[in-house]
Coordinates of C-alpha atoms and ligand atoms in Angstrom, one line a residue:
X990 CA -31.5 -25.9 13.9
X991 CA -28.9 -28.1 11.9
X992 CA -27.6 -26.4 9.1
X993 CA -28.3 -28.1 5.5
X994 CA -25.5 -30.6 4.4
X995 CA -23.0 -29.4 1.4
X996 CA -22.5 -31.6 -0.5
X997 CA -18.3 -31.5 -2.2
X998 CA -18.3 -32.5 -5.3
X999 CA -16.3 -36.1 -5.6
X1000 CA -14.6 -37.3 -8.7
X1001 CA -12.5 -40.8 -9.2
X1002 CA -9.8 -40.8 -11.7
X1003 CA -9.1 -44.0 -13.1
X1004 CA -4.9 -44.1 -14.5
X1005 CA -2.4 -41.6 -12.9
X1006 CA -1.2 -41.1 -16.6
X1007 CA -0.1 -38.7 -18.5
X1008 CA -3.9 -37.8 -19.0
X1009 CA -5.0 -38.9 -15.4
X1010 CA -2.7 -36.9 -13.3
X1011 CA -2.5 -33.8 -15.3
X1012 CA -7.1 -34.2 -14.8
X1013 CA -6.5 -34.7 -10.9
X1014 CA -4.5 -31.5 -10.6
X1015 CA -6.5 -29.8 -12.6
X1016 CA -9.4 -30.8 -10.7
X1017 CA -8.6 -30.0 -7.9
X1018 CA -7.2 -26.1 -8.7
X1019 CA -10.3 -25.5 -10.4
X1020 CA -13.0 -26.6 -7.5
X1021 CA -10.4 -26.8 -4.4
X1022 CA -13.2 -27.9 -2.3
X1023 CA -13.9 -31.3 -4.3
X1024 CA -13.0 -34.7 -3.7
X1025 CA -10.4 -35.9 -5.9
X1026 CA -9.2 -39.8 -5.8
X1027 CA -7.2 -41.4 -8.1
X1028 CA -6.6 -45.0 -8.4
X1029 CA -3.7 -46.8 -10.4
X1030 CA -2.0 -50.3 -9.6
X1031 CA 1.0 -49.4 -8.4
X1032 CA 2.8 -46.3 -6.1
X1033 CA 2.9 -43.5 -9.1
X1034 CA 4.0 -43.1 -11.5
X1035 CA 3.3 -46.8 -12.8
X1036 CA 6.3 -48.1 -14.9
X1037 CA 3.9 -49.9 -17.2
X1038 CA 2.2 -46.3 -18.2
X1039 CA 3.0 -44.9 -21.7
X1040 CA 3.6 -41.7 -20.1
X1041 CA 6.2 -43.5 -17.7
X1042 CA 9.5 -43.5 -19.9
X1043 CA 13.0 -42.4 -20.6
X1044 CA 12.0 -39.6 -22.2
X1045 CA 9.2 -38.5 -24.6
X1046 CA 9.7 -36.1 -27.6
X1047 CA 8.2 -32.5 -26.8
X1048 CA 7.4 -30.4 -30.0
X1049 CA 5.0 -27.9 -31.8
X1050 CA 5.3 -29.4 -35.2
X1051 CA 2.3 -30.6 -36.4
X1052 CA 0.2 -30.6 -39.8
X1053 CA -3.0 -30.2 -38.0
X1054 CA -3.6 -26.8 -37.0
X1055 CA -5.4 -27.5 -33.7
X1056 CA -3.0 -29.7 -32.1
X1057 CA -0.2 -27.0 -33.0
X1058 CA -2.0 -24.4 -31.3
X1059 CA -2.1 -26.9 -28.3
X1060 CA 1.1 -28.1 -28.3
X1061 CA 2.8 -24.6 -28.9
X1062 CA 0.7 -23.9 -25.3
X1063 CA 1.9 -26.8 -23.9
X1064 CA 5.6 -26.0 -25.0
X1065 CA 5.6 -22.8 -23.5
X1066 CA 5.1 -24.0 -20.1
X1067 CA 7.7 -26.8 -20.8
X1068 CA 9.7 -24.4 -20.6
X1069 CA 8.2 -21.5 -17.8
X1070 CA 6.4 -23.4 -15.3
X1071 CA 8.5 -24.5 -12.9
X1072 CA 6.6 -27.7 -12.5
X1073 CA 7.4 -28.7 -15.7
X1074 CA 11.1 -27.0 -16.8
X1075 CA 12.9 -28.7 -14.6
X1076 CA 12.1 -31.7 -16.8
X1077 CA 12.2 -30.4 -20.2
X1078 CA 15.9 -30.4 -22.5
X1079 CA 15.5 -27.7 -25.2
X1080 CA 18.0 -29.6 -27.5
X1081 CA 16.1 -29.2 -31.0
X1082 CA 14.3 -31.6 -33.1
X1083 CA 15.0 -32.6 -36.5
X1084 CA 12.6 -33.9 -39.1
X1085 CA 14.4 -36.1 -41.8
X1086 CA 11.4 -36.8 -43.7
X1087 CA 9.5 -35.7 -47.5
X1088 CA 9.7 -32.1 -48.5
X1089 CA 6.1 -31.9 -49.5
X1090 CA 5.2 -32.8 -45.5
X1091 CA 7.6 -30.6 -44.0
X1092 CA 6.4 -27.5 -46.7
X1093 CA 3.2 -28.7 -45.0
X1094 CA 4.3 -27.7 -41.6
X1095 CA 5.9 -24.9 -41.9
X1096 CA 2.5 -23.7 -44.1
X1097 CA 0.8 -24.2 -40.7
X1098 CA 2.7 -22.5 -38.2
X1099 CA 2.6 -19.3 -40.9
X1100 CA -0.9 -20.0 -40.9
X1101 CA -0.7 -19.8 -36.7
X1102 CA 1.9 -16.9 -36.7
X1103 CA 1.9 -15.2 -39.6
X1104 CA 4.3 -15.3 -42.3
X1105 CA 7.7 -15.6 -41.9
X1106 CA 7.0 -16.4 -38.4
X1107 CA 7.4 -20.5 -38.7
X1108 CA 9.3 -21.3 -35.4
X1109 CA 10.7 -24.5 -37.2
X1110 CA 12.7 -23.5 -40.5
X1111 CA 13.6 -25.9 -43.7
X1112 CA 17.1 -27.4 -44.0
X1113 CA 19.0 -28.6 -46.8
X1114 CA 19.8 -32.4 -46.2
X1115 CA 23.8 -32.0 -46.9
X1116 CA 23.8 -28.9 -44.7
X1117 CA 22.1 -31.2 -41.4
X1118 CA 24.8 -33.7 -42.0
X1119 CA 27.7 -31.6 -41.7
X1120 CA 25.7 -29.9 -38.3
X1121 CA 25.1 -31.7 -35.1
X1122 CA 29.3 -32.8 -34.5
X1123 CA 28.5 -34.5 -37.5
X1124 CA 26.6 -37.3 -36.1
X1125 CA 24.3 -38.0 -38.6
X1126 CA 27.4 -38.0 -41.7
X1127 CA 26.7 -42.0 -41.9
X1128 CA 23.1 -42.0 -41.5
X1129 CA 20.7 -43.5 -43.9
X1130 CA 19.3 -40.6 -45.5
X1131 CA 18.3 -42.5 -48.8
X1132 CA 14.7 -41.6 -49.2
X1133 CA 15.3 -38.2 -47.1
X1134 CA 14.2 -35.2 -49.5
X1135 CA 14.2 -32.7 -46.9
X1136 CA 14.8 -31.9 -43.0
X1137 CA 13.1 -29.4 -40.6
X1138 CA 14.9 -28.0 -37.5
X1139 CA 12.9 -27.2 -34.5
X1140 CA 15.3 -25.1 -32.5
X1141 CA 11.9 -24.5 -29.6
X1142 CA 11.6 -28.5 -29.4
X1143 CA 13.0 -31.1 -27.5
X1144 CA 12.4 -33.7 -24.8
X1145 CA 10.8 -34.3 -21.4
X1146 CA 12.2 -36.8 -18.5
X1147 CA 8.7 -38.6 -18.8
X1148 CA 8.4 -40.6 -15.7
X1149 CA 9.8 -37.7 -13.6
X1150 CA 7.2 -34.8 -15.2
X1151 CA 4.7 -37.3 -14.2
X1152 CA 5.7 -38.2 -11.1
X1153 CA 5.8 -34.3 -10.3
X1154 CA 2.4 -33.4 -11.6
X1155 CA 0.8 -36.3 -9.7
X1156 CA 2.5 -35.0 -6.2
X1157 CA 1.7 -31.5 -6.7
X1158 CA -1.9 -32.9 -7.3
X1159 CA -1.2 -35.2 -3.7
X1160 CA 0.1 -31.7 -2.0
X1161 CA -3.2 -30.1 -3.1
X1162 CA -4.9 -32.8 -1.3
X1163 CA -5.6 -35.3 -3.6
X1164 CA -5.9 -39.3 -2.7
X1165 CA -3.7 -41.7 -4.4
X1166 CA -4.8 -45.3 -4.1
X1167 CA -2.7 -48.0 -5.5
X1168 CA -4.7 -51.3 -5.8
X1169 CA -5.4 -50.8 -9.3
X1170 CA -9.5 -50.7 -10.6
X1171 CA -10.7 -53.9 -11.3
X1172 CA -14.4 -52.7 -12.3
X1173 CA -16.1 -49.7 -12.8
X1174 CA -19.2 -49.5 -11.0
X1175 CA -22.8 -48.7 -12.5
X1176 CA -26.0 -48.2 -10.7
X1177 CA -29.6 -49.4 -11.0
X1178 CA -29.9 -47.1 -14.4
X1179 CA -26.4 -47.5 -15.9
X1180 CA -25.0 -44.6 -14.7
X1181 CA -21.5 -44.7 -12.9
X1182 CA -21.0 -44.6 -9.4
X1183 CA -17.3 -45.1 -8.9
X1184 CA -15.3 -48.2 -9.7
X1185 CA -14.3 -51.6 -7.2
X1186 CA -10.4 -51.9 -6.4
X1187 CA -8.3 -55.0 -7.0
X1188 CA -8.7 -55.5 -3.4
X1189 CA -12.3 -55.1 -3.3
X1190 CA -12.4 -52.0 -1.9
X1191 CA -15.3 -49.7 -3.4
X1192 CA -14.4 -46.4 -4.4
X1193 CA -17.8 -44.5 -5.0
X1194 CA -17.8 -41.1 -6.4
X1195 CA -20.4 -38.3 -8.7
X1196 CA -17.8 -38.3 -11.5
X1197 CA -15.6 -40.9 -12.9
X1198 CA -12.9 -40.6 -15.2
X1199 CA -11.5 -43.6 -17.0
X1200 CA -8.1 -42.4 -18.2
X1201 CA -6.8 -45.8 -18.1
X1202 CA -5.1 -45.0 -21.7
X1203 CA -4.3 -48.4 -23.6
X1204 CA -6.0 -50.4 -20.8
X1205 CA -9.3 -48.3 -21.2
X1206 CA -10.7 -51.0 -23.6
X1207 CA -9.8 -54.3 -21.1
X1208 CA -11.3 -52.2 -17.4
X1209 CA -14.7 -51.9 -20.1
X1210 CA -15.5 -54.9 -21.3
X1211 CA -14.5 -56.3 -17.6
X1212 CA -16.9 -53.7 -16.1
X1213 CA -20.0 -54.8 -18.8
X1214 CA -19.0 -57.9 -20.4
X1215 CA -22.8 -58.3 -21.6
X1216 CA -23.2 -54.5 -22.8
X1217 CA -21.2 -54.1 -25.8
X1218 CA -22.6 -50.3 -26.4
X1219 CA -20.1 -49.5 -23.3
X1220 CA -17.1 -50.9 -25.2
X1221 CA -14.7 -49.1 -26.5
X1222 CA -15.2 -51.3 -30.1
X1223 CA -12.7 -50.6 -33.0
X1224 CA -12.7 -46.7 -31.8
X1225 CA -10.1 -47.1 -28.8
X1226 CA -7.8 -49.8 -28.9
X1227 CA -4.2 -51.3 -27.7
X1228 CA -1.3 -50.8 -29.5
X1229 CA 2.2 -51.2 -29.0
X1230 CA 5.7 -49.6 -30.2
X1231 CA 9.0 -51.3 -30.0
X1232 CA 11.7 -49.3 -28.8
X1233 CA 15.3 -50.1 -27.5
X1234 CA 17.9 -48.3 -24.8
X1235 CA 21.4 -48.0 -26.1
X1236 CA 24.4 -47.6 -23.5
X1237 CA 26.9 -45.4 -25.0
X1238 CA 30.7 -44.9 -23.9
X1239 CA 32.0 -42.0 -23.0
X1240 CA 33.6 -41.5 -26.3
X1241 CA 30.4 -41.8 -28.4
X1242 CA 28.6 -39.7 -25.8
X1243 CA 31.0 -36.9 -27.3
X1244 CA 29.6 -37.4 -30.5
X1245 CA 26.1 -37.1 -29.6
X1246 CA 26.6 -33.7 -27.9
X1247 CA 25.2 -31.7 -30.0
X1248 CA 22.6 -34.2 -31.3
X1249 CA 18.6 -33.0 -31.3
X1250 CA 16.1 -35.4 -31.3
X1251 CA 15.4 -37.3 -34.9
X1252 CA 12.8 -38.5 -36.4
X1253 CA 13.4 -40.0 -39.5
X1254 CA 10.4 -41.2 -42.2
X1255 CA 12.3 -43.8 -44.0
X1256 CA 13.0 -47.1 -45.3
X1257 CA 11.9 -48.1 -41.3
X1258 CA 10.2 -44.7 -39.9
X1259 CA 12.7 -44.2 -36.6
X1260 CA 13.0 -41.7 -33.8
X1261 CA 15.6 -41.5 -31.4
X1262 CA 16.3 -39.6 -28.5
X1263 CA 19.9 -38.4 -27.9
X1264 CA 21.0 -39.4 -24.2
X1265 CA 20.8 -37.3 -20.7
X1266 CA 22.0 -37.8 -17.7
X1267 CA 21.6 -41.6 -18.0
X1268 CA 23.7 -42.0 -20.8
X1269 CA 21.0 -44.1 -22.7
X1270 CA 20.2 -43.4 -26.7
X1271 CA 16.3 -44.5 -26.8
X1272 CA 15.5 -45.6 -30.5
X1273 CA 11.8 -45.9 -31.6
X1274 CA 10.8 -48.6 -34.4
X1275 CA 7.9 -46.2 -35.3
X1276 CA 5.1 -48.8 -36.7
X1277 CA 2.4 -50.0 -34.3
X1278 CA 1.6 -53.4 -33.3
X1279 CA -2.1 -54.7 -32.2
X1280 CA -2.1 -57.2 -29.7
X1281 CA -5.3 -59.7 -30.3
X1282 CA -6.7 -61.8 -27.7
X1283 CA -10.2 -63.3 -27.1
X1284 CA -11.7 -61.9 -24.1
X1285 CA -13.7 -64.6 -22.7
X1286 CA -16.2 -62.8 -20.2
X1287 CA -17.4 -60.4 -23.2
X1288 CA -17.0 -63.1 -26.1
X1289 CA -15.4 -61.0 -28.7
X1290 CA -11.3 -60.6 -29.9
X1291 CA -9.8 -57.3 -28.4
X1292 CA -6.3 -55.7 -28.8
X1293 CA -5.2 -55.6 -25.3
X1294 CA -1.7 -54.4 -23.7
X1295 CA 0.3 -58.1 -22.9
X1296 CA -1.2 -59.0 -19.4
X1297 CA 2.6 -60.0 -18.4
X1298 CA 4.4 -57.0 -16.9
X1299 CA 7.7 -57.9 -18.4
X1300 CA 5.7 -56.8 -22.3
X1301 CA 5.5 -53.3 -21.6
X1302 CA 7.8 -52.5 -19.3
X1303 CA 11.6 -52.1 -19.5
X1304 CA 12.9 -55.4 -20.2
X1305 CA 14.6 -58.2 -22.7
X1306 CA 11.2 -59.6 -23.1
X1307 CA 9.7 -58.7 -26.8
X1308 CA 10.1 -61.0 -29.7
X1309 CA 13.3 -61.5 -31.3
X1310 CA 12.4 -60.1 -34.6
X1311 CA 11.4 -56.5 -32.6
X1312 CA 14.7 -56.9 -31.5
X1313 CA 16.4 -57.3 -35.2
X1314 CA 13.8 -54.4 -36.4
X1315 CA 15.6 -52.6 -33.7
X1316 CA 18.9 -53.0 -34.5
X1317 CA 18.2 -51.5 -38.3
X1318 CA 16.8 -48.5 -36.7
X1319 CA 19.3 -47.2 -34.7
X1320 CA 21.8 -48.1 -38.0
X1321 CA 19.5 -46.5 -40.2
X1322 CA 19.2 -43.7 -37.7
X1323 CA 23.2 -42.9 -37.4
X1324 CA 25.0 -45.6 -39.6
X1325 CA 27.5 -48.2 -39.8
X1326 CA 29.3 -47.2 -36.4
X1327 CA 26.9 -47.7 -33.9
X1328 CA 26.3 -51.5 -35.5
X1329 CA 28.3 -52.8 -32.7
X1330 CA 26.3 -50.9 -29.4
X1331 CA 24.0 -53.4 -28.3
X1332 CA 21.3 -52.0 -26.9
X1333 CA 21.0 -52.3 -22.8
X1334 CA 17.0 -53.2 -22.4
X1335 CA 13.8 -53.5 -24.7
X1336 CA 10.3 -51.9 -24.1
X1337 CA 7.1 -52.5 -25.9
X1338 CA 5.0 -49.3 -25.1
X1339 CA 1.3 -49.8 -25.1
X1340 CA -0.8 -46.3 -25.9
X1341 CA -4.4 -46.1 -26.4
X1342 CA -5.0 -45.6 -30.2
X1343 CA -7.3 -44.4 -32.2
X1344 CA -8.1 -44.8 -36.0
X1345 CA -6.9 -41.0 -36.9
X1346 CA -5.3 -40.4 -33.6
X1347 CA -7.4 -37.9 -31.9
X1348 CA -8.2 -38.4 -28.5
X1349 CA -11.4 -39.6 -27.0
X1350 CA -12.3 -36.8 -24.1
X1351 CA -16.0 -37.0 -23.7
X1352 CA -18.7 -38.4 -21.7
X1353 CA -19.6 -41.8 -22.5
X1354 CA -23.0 -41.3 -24.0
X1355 CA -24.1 -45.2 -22.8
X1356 CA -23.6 -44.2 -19.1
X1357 CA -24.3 -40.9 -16.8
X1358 CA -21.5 -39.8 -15.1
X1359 CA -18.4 -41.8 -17.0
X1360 CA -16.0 -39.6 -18.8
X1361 CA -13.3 -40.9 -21.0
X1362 CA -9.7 -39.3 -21.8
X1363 CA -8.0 -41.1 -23.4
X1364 CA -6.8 -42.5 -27.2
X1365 CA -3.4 -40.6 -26.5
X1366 CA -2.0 -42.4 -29.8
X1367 CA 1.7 -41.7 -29.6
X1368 CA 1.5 -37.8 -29.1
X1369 CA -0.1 -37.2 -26.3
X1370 CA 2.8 -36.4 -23.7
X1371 CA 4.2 -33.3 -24.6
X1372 CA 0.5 -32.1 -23.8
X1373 CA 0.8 -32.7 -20.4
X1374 CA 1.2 -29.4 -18.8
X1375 CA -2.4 -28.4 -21.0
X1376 CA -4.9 -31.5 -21.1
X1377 CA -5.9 -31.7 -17.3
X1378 CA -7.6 -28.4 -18.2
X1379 CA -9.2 -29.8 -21.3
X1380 CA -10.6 -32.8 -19.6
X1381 CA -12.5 -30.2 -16.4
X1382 CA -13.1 -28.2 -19.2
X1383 CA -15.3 -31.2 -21.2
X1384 CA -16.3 -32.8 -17.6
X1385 CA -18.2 -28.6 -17.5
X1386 CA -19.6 -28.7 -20.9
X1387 CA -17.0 -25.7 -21.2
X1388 CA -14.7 -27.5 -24.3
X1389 CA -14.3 -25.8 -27.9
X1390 CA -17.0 -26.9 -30.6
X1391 CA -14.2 -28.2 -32.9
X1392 CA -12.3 -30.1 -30.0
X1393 CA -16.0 -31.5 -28.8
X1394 CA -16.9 -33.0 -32.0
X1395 CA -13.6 -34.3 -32.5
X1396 CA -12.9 -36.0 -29.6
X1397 CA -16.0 -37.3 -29.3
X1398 CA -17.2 -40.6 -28.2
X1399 CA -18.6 -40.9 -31.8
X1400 CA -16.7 -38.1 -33.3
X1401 CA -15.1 -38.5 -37.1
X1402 CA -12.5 -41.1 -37.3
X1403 CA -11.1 -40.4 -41.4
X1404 CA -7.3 -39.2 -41.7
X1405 CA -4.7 -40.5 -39.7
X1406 CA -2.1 -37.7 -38.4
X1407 CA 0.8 -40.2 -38.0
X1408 CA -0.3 -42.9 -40.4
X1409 CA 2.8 -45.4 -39.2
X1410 CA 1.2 -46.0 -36.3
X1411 CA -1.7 -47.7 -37.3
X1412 CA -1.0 -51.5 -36.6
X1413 CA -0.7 -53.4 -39.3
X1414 CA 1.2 -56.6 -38.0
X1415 CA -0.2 -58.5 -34.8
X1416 CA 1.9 -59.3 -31.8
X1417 CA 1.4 -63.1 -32.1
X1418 CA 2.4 -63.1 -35.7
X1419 CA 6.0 -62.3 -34.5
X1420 CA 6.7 -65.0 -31.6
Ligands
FAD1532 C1 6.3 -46.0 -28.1 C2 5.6 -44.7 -27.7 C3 6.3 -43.6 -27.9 C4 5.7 -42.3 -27.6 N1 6.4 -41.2 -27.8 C5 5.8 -40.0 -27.4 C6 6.6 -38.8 -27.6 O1 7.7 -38.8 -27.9 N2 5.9 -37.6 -27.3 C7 4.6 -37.6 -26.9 O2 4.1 -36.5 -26.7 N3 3.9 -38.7 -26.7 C8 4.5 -39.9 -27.0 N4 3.8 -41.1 -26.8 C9 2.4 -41.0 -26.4 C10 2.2 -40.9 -24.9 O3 3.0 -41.7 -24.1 C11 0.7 -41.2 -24.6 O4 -0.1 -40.4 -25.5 C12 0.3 -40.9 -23.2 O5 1.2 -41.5 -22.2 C13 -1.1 -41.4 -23.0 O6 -1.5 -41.1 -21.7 P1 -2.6 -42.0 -20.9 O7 -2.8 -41.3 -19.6 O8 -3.7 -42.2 -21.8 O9 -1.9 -43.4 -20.8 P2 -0.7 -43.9 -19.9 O10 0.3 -42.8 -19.8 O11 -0.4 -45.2 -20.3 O12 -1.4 -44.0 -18.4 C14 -2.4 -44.9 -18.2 C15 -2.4 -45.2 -16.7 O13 -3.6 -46.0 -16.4 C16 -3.2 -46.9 -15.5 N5 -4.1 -48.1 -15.5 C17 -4.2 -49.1 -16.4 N6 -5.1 -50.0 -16.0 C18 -5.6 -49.6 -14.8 C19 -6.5 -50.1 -13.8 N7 -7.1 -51.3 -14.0 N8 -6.7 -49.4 -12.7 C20 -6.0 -48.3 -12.5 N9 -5.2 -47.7 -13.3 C21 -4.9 -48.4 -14.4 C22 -1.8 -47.3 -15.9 O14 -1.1 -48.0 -14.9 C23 -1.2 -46.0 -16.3 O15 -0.6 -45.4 -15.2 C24 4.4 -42.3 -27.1 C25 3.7 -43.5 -26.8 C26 4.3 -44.7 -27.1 C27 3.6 -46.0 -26.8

């Protein structure tokens, strides 16, 4: 007698991410026997991801208590799990930013640990100048009222964390496929049933994941042009960041030795990222930009990541005045001598946003069997090491009540954690 068929589980991952790779690990170490595939449109990690960068700012310093609690997980195996250590620079983060915000933070981490346990601490303004080799003594502190110093914080080589998580997914047996998802797939019903390649090649599967992050709104309205209850609507949408790559000599790189990372609130809210073993300063213009096009197969104006390569990857190609914004951030951010290093290259970085930046991880409630993760809204890297288990854990009906409601499909969209990010300019406005 034949013995009955068993059936292994299959799921296809849409985006090899930093929410899509982290999921296909996961996935796979939590039901080893399962079919995992994973699609993106080039070898991995794609340069045009978010999540593939210089570096990306890794911290535990947040105002809302649930993605503390997160992130402090996450930051601990930054720094234990040999996947991710070898990528992580412990080098401190400092918060030149409003008193009352910063009280704020350190008000939740004694509300996580207890007081007197903050791991970040207060510190006076004329004390961080003279600190760091001095490096900030010319910056443009004006509207600075206070700075926080997380000594736990620092950065992550981006592109190489991601590589590394999606290859330890490959090693577990996972299937990379590079042709990129045109369309995802539904059946006779509307439920999902995998998605169609680039190439034309289907890619069927029980479970599919769109983690496509700020290209999650373009692969649905392509997929359903004539359903607009599958859109992603004004709840998920494209927008960009400038930020620029400064080459330093050997001379400045002295003086940014002891430099942590910096974000800075004001008159042009800034971050940088001192240099590593590249010798590149990355500055961040921190103020989002939508991109608005009319999308002619679903008939409506959509925010959508620049469809030329060139607009958010590494390159010269964003509009002059990004450029000039640019140049103010990094003076602003350390002063009158660096006016004269030009920055090497230019990237607009294209994230998946949402109106008060939590994620969307949830079942899309239009069709059986489609999950979204996504909506990382500028903050969702340094969760790498933590969201793949999140995303099983919602795909099992096994996530938190509070993180369910929130990062729901329909979940409450008031109060924005990072308010500079919401766009308020438009891409075309600037060429
Ligand atoms: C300017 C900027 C600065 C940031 N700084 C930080 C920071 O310092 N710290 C931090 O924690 N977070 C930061 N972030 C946020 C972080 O980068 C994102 O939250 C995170 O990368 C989102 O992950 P994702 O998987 O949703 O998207 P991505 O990382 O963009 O990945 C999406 C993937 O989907 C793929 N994809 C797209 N279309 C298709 C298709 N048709 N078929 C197949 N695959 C497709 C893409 O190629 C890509 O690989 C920043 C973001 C930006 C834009």
């Amino acid at each position: 007698m034949a013995l009955p068929q068993v059936q292994r589980p299959s799921y296809l991952i849409i985006g090899a991410g930093a929410f899509g790779a982290p999921t296909a690990l996961a996935l796979k170490r939590a039901e080893p026997e399962s079919e995992v595939t994973v699609v993106d449109r080039t070898p991995f990690p794609c340069p045009m991801a978010a999540g593939h960068d210089l570096n990306k700012i890794i911290r535990a310093d947040y105002i809302d208590l649930m993605y503390m609690k997160l992130a402090l997980k996450a930051l601990e195996l930054w720094r234990t799990d040999p996947l991710y250590s070898p990528h992580f620079h412990n080098i401190g983060y400092l918060y030149s930013y409003d008193e009352d915000f910063l009280k704020e933070i350190i008000a939740r981490w004694e509300q996580l640990l207890g007081k007197g346990n903050a791991q970040s601490f207060l510190l006076d303004p004329v004390e961080a100048r003279k600190k760091f080799n001095g490096v900030f003594e010319d910056s443009d502190w004006s509207m600075v009222t206070q700075c926080l110093y997380s000594p736990t914080a620092g950065w992550a080589d981006s592109a190489a964390a991601l590589q590394s998580v999606m290859q330890a997914a490959v090693d577990l047996g996972v299937r990379y496929v590079d042709n990129g998802a045109a369309k995802v797939l539904f059946g006779e019903h509307g439920n999902c049933t995998g998605a169609v390649t680039e190439d034309g090649r289907t890619l069927t599967a029980d479970r599919t994941i769109l983690a496509a992050g700020a290209w999650i709104p373009l692969l649905l309205a392509e997929s359903a042009p004539d359903v607009p209850e599958i859109h992603t609507g004004e709840r998920l949408i494209a927008v960009g960041a400038p930020m620029c790559a400064v080459k330093l000599s050997d001379e400045q790189l002295e003086k940014f030795k002891e430099c942590p990372v910096n974000a800075l609130l004001a008159p042009l809210a800034a971050e940088c990222i001192p240099p590593g073993d590249k010798g590149l300063l990355k500055c961040t213009y921190d103020t989002g930009f939508s991109n608005k096009v009319y999308h002619e197969k679903s008939r409506q104006e959509m925010s959508l990541p620049p469809s030329k390569i060139s607009q958010s990857t590494w390159s010269q190609d964003i509009p002059q005045t990004l450029k000039d914004n640019l140049k103010s951030v990094k003076n602003e951010l350390f002063g009158g001598w660096v006016d004269d290093i030009e920055p090497e290259s230019y990237r607009l970085c294209w994230d998946g946003f949402t109106l008060n930046q939590d994620w969307l991880i949830c079942p899309h409630p239009k069709a059986d069997n489609l999950y979204v993760a996504g909506g990382g809204s500028f903050h969702g890297f340094k969760f790498l090491p933590v969201i793949g288990e999140l995303v099983v854990q919602m795909i099992k009906g096994e996530l938190d009540e509070e993180m369910t409601k929130r990062w729901a499909w329909d979940g409450p969209r008031e109060g924005a954690i990072c308010p500079a990010y919401t766009p308020h300019k438009d891409l075309g406005d600037l060429s």
